[in-house]
Tab-separated table of C-alpha atoms and ligand atoms in Angstrom:
chain	number	residue	atom	x	y	z
A	615	MET	CA	0.000	0.000	0.000
A	616	VAL	CA	1.167	3.518	-0.764
A	617	GLU	CA	0.482	6.114	1.950
A	618	LYS	CA	-0.834	9.456	0.775
A	619	ASP	CA	0.351	12.501	2.710
A	620	GLU	CA	-3.017	12.580	4.499
A	621	GLY	CA	-2.485	8.981	5.574
A	622	THR	CA	-5.171	7.408	3.355
A	623	PRO	CA	-3.748	4.219	1.824
A	624	LEU	CA	-3.789	3.872	-1.951
A	625	PRO	CA	-3.161	0.377	-3.386
A	626	GLU	CA	0.242	0.128	-5.075
A	627	ALA	CA	-1.390	-1.600	-8.072
A	628	THR	CA	-3.578	1.474	-8.595
A	629	VAL	CA	-0.572	3.784	-8.579
A	630	LYS	CA	1.311	1.476	-10.960
A	631	ALA	CA	-1.672	1.378	-13.334
A	632	VAL	CA	-1.713	5.182	-13.480
A	633	PHE	CA	2.063	5.420	-13.989
A	634	GLY	CA	1.819	2.794	-16.737
A	635	GLN	CA	-0.547	5.027	-18.700
A	636	ILE	CA	1.994	7.850	-18.796
A	637	ALA	CA	3.863	7.533	-22.103
A	638	THR	CA	7.482	8.609	-21.680
A	639	ALA	CA	10.496	9.112	-23.890
A	640	VAL	CA	13.355	6.742	-23.038
A	641	THR	CA	16.807	8.143	-22.233
A	642	VAL	CA	20.192	6.791	-21.187
A	643	VAL	CA	21.922	9.100	-18.710
A	644	THR	CA	25.709	8.687	-18.601
A	645	ALA	CA	28.448	9.870	-16.277
A	646	GLY	CA	32.149	9.274	-15.652
A	647	ARG	CA	34.848	8.351	-18.130
A	648	GLY	CA	37.255	5.544	-18.937
A	649	SER	CA	36.771	2.542	-16.673
A	650	GLU	CA	34.748	4.753	-14.291
A	651	ARG	CA	31.887	5.157	-16.777
A	652	TYR	CA	28.255	4.699	-15.751
A	653	GLY	CA	24.950	4.749	-17.555
A	654	ALA	CA	21.330	3.998	-16.710
A	655	THR	CA	17.991	4.023	-18.522
A	656	ILE	CA	15.432	6.525	-17.301
A	657	GLY	CA	11.880	7.317	-18.340
A	658	THR	CA	11.450	10.460	-16.303
A	659	LEU	CA	13.211	13.068	-18.449
A	660	GLY	CA	11.308	16.342	-18.446
A	661	ALA	CA	11.807	19.716	-20.091
A	662	LEU	CA	11.921	22.079	-17.115
A	663	SER	CA	13.089	25.572	-18.059
A	664	LEU	CA	13.986	27.523	-21.191
A	665	ASP	CA	15.938	30.296	-19.466
A	666	PRO	CA	18.171	28.955	-18.085
A	667	PRO	CA	17.947	25.724	-20.122
A	668	LEU	CA	17.134	23.012	-17.576
A	669	LEU	CA	16.161	19.362	-17.853
A	670	MET	CA	15.008	17.191	-14.970
A	671	PHE	CA	14.744	13.485	-14.230
A	672	ALA	CA	14.375	11.221	-11.221
A	673	LEU	CA	16.528	8.339	-9.980
A	674	LYS	CA	15.630	5.709	-7.413
A	675	GLN	CA	17.285	6.247	-4.047
A	676	ASP	CA	19.297	3.040	-4.525
A	677	SER	CA	20.480	3.850	-8.075
A	678	SER	CA	24.232	3.362	-8.414
A	679	LEU	CA	24.348	6.241	-10.908
A	680	LEU	CA	22.839	8.553	-8.306
A	681	GLN	CA	25.820	8.033	-5.970
A	682	ARG	CA	28.048	9.623	-8.654
A	683	LEU	CA	25.913	12.723	-9.189
A	684	ALA	CA	26.713	15.736	-7.015
A	685	ALA	CA	26.085	19.419	-7.757
A	686	GLY	CA	28.261	20.360	-10.749
A	687	SER	CA	28.801	16.770	-11.964
A	688	PRO	CA	28.881	16.551	-15.771
A	689	ILE	CA	26.340	14.146	-17.283
A	690	GLY	CA	25.436	12.979	-20.756
A	691	ILE	CA	21.798	12.770	-21.819
A	692	ASN	CA	21.111	10.350	-24.669
A	693	LEU	CA	17.467	10.523	-25.782
A	694	LEU	CA	17.049	7.198	-27.554
A	695	ALA	CA	15.640	6.898	-31.048
A	696	SER	CA	12.879	4.567	-32.162
A	697	GLY	CA	14.423	1.090	-32.546
A	698	GLN	CA	16.983	1.449	-29.741
A	699	GLN	CA	15.026	-0.647	-27.223
A	700	ASP	CA	17.882	-3.178	-26.852
A	701	ILE	CA	20.050	-0.349	-25.511
A	702	ALA	CA	17.246	0.742	-23.165
A	703	ARG	CA	16.913	-2.797	-21.782
A	704	ARG	CA	20.690	-3.202	-21.410
A	705	PHE	CA	21.101	0.019	-19.436
A	706	ALA	CA	18.305	-1.101	-17.116
A	707	THR	CA	19.952	-4.469	-16.391
A	708	ALA	CA	22.065	-4.942	-13.269
A	709	GLY	CA	25.268	-6.974	-13.145
A	710	ILE	CA	26.382	-6.639	-16.787
A	711	ASP	CA	28.804	-4.365	-18.621
A	712	ARG	CA	26.187	-2.123	-20.205
A	713	PHE	CA	28.699	-0.537	-22.569
A	714	ALA	CA	30.203	-3.793	-23.879
A	715	MET	CA	27.485	-4.514	-26.457
A	716	THR	CA	26.651	-0.869	-27.126
A	717	ARG	CA	28.033	1.356	-29.872
A	718	TRP	CA	29.226	4.473	-28.075
A	719	CYS	CA	32.107	6.945	-28.018
A	720	GLU	CA	33.550	9.451	-25.555
A	721	GLU	CA	32.661	13.103	-26.124
A	722	HIS	CA	33.087	16.075	-23.795
A	723	GLY	CA	34.622	13.526	-21.414
A	724	LEU	CA	31.366	11.533	-21.222
A	725	PRO	CA	29.998	8.358	-22.835
A	726	ARG	CA	27.803	9.189	-25.848
A	727	VAL	CA	25.478	6.507	-27.262
A	728	ASP	CA	25.714	6.306	-31.068
A	729	ASP	CA	22.630	7.257	-33.095
A	730	ALA	CA	20.598	8.662	-30.198
A	731	LEU	CA	18.021	11.240	-31.235
A	732	VAL	CA	19.409	13.890	-28.886
A	733	TRP	CA	22.850	14.166	-27.283
A	734	ALA	CA	23.054	16.760	-24.529
A	735	VAL	CA	25.922	17.567	-22.191
A	736	ALA	CA	24.706	18.988	-18.898
A	737	ARG	CA	25.766	19.684	-15.322
A	738	VAL	CA	23.854	18.629	-12.233
A	739	ARG	CA	22.279	21.622	-10.540
A	740	ASP	CA	19.942	20.452	-7.764
A	741	ARG	CA	19.125	17.179	-6.027
A	742	LEU	CA	15.774	16.936	-4.295
A	743	ALA	CA	14.808	13.770	-2.406
A	744	LEU	CA	11.090	13.094	-2.898
A	745	GLY	CA	9.443	9.821	-1.916
A	746	ASP	CA	11.560	6.869	-3.054
A	747	HIS	CA	13.278	8.916	-5.789
A	748	VAL	CA	15.677	11.848	-6.039
A	749	VAL	CA	14.793	14.546	-8.566
A	750	ILE	CA	17.841	15.851	-10.412
A	751	THR	CA	17.810	19.139	-12.271
A	752	THR	CA	20.531	19.755	-14.839
A	753	ARG	CA	21.734	22.744	-16.825
A	754	ILE	CA	22.360	22.060	-20.524
A	755	ASP	CA	25.745	23.225	-21.864
A	756	HIS	CA	25.795	21.596	-25.287
A	757	VAL	CA	23.234	19.799	-27.437
A	758	GLU	CA	23.054	17.953	-30.760
A	759	THR	CA	19.894	16.579	-32.352
A	760	ARG	CA	19.197	14.521	-35.425
A	761	THR	CA	16.018	13.843	-37.332
A	762	GLY	CA	13.966	10.801	-36.386
A	763	SER	CA	11.416	9.774	-33.790
A	764	PRO	CA	11.913	8.927	-30.111
A	765	LEU	CA	11.706	5.566	-28.392
A	766	ILE	CA	8.562	5.541	-26.234
A	767	TYR	CA	7.690	3.447	-23.156
A	768	TRP	CA	4.009	2.913	-22.424
A	769	GLN	CA	2.125	0.241	-20.485
A	770	ARG	CA	5.399	-1.582	-19.754
A	771	GLN	CA	6.236	-1.877	-23.449
A	772	PHE	CA	8.486	-0.074	-25.898
A	773	ALA	CA	6.697	1.655	-28.727
A	774	SER	CA	7.260	4.248	-31.394
A	775	LEU	CA	5.176	7.138	-32.624
A	776	ALA	CA	5.041	5.859	-36.187
B	1816	FMN	C1	11.860	2.269	-19.780
B	1816	FMN	C2	12.552	2.366	-18.437
B	1816	FMN	C3	12.485	3.521	-17.712
B	1816	FMN	C4	13.136	3.641	-16.466
B	1816	FMN	N1	13.074	4.811	-15.789
B	1816	FMN	C5	13.762	4.952	-14.638
B	1816	FMN	C6	13.816	6.223	-13.982
B	1816	FMN	O1	13.263	7.224	-14.460
B	1816	FMN	N2	14.516	6.312	-12.812
B	1816	FMN	C7	15.166	5.212	-12.267
B	1816	FMN	O2	15.788	5.358	-11.207
B	1816	FMN	N3	15.135	4.004	-12.880
B	1816	FMN	C8	14.472	3.853	-14.048
B	1816	FMN	N4	14.458	2.657	-14.698
B	1816	FMN	C9	15.138	1.512	-14.062
B	1816	FMN	C10	16.659	1.609	-14.164
B	1816	FMN	O3	17.084	1.665	-15.516
B	1816	FMN	C11	17.307	0.388	-13.500
B	1816	FMN	O4	16.884	0.292	-12.167
B	1816	FMN	C12	18.805	0.418	-13.549
B	1816	FMN	O5	19.311	-0.823	-13.095
B	1816	FMN	C13	19.392	1.537	-12.705
B	1816	FMN	O6	20.785	1.484	-12.830
B	1816	FMN	P1	21.786	2.004	-11.707
B	1816	FMN	O7	21.410	1.339	-10.412
B	1816	FMN	O8	23.123	1.602	-12.226
B	1816	FMN	O9	21.635	3.497	-11.631
B	1816	FMN	C14	13.833	2.533	-15.932
B	1816	FMN	C15	13.903	1.332	-16.684
B	1816	FMN	C16	13.273	1.265	-17.930
B	1816	FMN	C17	13.378	-0.022	-18.725
């Protein structure tokens, strides 16, 4: 059961059903370099502010990527393109080398996933612990986009807009 702030319990299945209806774009967030590289799949990327240019996302409290993100940490934001669901699954799997089977390169000192729809280099600005997640806001320093459509996650399945 999930406790609302007022203390009224809400069944977890109900909350999950609502979250499952929220279609999200799928992104791999990267940090570190060389053998210290990290990356994880997220579905919580949000456009936050135009001036200054800010993006936000949320990581679970126990995310290993989260431990590497302090204020000012550089991060790479790879918005995946339609068809890149294998990469999304890999970067959500624990206990494997997520980069081993992935085509990627190092740019701006960060891992960049090949053929992503958007590549953005950002710096962590704020960390805000909320519920079982930590909301991260980031300031964008550099961005590259290409034409195509995004990889979507909806009702526990990958989909595309086409
Ligand atoms: C489509 C999709 C979206 C996800 N979104 C998030 C998310 O927004 N935040 C999060 O913490 N985990 C999310 N996950 C789960 C993480 O990818 C997974 O827990 C991963 O193992 C975390 O890696 P880390 O512990 O190395 O940070 C998502 C997984 C998938 C497949």
